Coordinates of C-alpha atoms in Angstrom, one line a residue:
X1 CA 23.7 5.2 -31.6
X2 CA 22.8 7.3 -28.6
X3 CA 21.8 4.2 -26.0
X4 CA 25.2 2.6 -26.6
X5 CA 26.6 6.6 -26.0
X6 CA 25.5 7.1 -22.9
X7 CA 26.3 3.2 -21.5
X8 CA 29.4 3.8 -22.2
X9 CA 30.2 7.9 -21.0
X10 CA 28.0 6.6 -17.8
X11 CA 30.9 4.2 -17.4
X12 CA 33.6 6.4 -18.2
X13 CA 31.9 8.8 -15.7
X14 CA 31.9 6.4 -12.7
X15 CA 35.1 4.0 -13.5
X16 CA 37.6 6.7 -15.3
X17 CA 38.1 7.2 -19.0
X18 CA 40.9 4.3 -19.4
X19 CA 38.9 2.1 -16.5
X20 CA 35.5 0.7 -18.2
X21 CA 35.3 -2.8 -17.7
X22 CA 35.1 -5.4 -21.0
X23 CA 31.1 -6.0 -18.6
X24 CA 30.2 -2.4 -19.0
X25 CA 31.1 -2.6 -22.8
X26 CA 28.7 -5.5 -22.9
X27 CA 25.8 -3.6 -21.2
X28 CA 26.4 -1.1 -24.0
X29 CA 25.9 -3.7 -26.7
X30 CA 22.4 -5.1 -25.2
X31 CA 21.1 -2.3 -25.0
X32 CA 21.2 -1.2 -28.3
X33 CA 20.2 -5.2 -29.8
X34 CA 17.3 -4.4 -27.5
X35 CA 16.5 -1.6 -28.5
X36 CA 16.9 -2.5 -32.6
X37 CA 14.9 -5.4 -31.9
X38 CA 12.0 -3.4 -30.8
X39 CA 12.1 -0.9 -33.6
X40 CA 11.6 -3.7 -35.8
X41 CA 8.3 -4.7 -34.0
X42 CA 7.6 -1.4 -34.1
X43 CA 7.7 -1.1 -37.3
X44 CA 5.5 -4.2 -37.9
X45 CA 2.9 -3.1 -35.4
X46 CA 2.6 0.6 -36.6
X47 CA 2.9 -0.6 -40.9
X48 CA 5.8 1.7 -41.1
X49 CA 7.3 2.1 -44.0
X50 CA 10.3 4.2 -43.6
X51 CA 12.6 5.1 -40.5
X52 CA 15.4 7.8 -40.9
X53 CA 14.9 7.7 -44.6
X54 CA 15.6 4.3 -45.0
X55 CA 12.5 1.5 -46.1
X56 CA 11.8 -0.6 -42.9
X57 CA 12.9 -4.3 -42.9
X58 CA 8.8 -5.0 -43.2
X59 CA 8.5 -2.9 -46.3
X60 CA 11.5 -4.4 -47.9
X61 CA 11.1 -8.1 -46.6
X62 CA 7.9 -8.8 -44.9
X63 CA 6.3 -8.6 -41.4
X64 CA 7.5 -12.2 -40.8
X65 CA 11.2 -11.6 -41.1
X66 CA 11.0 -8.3 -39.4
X67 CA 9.8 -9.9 -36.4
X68 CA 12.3 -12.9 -36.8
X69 CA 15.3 -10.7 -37.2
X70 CA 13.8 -9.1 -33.7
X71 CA 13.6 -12.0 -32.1
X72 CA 16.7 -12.9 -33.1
X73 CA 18.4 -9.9 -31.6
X74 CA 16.3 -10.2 -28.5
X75 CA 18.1 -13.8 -28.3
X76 CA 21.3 -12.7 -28.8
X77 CA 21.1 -9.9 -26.4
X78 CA 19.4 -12.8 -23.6
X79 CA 22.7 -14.8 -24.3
X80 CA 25.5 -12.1 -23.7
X81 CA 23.2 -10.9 -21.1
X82 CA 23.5 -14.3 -19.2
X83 CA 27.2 -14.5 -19.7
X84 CA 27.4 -11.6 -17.6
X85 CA 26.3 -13.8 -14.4
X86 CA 24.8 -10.9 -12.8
X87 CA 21.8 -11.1 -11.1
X88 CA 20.7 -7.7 -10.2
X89 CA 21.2 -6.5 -14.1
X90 CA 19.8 -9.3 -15.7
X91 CA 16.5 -7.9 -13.0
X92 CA 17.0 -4.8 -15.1
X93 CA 16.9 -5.6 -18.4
X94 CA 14.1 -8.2 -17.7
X95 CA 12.5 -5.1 -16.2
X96 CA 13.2 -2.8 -18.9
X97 CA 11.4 -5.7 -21.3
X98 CA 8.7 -5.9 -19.6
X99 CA 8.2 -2.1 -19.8
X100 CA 8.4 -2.1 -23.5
X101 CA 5.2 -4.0 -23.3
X102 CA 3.7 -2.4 -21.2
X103 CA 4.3 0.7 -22.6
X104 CA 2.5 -0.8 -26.2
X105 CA -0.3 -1.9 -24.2
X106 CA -0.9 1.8 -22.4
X107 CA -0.9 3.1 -25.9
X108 CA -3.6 1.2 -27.3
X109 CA -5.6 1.8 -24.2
X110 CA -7.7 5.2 -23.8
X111 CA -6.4 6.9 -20.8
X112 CA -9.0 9.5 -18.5
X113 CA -8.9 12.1 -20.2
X114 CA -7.7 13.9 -16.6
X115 CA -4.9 11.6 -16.2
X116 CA -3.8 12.1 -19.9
X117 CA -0.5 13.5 -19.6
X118 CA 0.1 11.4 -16.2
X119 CA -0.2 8.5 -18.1
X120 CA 2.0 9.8 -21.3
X121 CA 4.5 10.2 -19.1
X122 CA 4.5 6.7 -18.0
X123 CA 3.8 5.3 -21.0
X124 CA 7.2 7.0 -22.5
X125 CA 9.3 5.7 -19.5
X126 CA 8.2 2.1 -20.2
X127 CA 8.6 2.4 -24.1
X128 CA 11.5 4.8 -24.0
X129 CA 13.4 5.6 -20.7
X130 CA 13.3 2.3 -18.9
X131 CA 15.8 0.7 -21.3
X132 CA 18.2 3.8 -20.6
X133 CA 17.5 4.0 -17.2
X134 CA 18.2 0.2 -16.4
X135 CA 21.2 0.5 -18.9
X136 CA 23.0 3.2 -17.1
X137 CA 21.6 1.5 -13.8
X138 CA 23.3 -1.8 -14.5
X139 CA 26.7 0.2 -15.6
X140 CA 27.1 1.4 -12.0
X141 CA 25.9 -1.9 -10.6
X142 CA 28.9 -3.6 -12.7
X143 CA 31.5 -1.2 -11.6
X144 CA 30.2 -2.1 -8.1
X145 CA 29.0 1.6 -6.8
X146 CA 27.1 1.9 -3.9
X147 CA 23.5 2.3 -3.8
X148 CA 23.3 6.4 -4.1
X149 CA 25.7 5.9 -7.2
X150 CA 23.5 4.0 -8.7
X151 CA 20.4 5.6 -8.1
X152 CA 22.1 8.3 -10.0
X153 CA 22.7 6.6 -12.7
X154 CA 19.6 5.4 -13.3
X155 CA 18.3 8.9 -12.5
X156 CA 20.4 10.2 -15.2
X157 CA 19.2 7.5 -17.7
X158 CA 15.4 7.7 -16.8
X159 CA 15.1 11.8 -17.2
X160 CA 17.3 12.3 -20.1
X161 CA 15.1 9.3 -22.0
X162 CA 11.9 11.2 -21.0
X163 CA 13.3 13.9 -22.5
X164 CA 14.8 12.6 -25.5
X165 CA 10.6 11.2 -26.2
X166 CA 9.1 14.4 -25.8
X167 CA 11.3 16.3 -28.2
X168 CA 10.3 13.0 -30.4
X169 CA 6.9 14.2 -30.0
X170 CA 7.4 17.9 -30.2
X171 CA 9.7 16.9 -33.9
X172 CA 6.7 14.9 -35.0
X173 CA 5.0 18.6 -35.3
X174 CA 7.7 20.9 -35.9
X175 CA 10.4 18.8 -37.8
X176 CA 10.8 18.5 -41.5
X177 CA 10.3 15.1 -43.2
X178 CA 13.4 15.1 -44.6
X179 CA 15.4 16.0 -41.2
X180 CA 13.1 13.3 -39.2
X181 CA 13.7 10.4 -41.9
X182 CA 10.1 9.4 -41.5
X183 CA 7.1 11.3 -42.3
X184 CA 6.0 13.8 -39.7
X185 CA 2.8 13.9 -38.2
X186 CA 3.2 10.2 -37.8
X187 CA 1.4 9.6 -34.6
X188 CA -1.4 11.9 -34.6
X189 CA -2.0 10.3 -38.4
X190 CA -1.9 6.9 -36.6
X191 CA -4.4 7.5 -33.7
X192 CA -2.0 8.4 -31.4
X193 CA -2.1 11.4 -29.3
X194 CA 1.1 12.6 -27.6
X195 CA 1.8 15.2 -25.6
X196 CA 0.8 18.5 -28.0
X197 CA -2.6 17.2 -28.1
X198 CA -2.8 15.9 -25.1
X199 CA -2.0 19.6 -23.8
X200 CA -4.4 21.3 -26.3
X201 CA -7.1 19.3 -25.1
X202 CA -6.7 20.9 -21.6
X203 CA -6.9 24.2 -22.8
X204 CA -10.0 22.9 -25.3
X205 CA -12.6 20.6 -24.6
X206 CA -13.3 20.1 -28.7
X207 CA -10.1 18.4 -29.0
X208 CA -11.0 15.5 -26.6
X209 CA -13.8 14.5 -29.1
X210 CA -10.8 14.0 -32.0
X211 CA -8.6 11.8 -29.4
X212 CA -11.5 9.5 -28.7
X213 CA -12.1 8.3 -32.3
X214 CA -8.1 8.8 -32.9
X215 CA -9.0 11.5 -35.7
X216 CA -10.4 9.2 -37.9
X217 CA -12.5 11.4 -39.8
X218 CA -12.0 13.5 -42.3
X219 CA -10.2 16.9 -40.9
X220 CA -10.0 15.7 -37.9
X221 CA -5.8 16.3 -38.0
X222 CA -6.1 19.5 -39.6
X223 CA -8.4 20.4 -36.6
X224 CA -6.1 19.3 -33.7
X225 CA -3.4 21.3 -35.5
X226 CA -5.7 24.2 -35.2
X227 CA -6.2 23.7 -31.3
X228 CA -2.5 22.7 -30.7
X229 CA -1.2 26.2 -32.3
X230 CA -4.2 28.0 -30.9
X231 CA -3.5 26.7 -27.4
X232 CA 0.2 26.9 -27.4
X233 CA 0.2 23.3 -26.3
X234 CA 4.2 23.4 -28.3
X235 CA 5.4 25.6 -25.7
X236 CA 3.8 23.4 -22.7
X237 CA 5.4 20.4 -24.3
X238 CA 8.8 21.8 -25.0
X239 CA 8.9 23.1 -21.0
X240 CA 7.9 19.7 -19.9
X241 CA 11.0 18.2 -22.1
X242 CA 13.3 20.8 -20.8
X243 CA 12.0 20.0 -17.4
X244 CA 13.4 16.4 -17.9
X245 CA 16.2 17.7 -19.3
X246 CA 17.6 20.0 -16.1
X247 CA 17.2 16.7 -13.7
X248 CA 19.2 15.0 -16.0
X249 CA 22.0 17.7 -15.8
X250 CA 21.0 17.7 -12.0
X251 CA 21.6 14.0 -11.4
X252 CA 25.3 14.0 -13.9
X253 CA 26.5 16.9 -11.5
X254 CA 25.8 14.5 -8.8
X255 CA 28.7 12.1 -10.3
X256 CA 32.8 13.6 -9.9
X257 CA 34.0 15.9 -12.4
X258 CA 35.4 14.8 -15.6
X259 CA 35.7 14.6 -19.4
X260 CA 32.8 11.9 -19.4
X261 CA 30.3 14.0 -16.9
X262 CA 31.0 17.0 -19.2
X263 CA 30.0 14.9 -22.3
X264 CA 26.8 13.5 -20.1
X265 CA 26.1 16.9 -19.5
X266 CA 26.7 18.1 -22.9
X267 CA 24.2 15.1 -24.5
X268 CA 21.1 16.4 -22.5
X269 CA 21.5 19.8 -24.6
X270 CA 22.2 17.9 -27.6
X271 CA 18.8 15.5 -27.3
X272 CA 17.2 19.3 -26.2
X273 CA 18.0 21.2 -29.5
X274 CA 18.2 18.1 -31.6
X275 CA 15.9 18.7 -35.1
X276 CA 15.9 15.2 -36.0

């Protein structure tokens, strides 16, 4: 449960180990009913069948009582939110909702082909590194941290969740099925083209054909494969995570030194060399 993780060593970071408010704990909690919630739409939208090994709640029980059980979560998370009486993080999280949807709706839309990684990088902030960036945002905001200490936070939060989706993306090619818990290959076997392809494409202007008509026809995935090794588009993509990864690091060295900033710290290498 890494979004709960990092609520809660964010708060230990700003407010001492012994000092996290019962507030903070909460923040901690919403986040990851949000964020379960949204996997189970996820999994109705996408017809998934498995996730980390396990048959998805639509497999097992339908598309209707997946999305009930997400709604469900997204109520209970809107309730505990409330009884925080906070404005400014109840802005956040209402933010961080809004960004899941957007982020959907950028991924069923064709981007320019010259604004293609551009726009994968803001559609993985809205549908990944929002919620941790307006999670570890509202932490500070809670503890009651001046503005600079909470841009850091959310600083933190945003990079390290860009990060944590492009290694998604770069598993999705190089990971095992059995060490990813879901098939690999899932998004370019969907239509989707994530940042591998998109950086093949660059080098390759046969690639761009594939990504139009989502690689749809027959050996059209065995042929972005081709362009994606060929072009050393893994490389590009693992330099971009890594980049997301150092102002991470960058933006936990702004907080003071402790056990929790060393375990911040030590979480952007573990979501960097993670194989699963």
């Amino acid at each position: 449960r890494i979004r709960p993780a990092i609520v809660i060593l964010m708060s230990q970071a700003l407010e001492g180990e012994e000092s996290i408010t019962q507030r903070q704990q909460r923040v901690a909690q919403i986040t990851e009913m949000i964020h379960t919630a949204t996997l189970l739409h996820d999994d109705v939208i996408d017809k998934s069948d498995a996730r980390r090994g396990l048959k998805t709640i639509n497999k097992l029980f339908g598309n209707k009582l997946a999305v009930l059980g997400g709604d469900f979560l997204l109520a209970r998370a809107s309730v505990t939110l409330a009884r925080l009486q906070e404005p400014r993080v109840i802005e956040c999280f209402g933010i961080a909702l809004e960004h899941l949807v957007k982020g959907e709706l950028l991924q069923i839309h064709k981007a320019e082909p010259g604004n293609a990684i551009s726009n994968y990088v803001t559609k993985s902030y809205y549908k990944t590194a929002s919620l941790i960036a307006n999670s570890t945002k509202s932490a500070a905001i809670l503890g009651g941290h001046s503005e600079r200490v909470i841009d850091v936070a959310y600083e933190y939060g945003k990079n390290l969740g860009l990060a944590f989706q492009v290694v998604d993306d770069l598993l999705d090619f190089e990971g095992t099925s059995d060490a990813m818990g879901k098939p690999t290959l899932a998004d370019i076997n969907s239509g989707l083209a994530t940042a591998p392809v998109l950086y093949a494409a660059e080098h390759f202007a046969e690639v761009q054909p594939l990504i139009d008509r989502k690689f749809s026809q027959v050996g059209d995935v065995q042929l972005a494969l081709h362009y994606v090794e060929k072009s050393g588009a893994l490389n590009e993509t693992r330099t971009l995570a890594a980049s997301y990864a150092e102002a991470a690091v960058a933006a936990a060295y702004e907080l003071p030194d402790s056990t929790a900033r060393s375990a911040l710290v030590s979480l952007v290498e573990r979501v960097l060399l993670r194989n699963r």
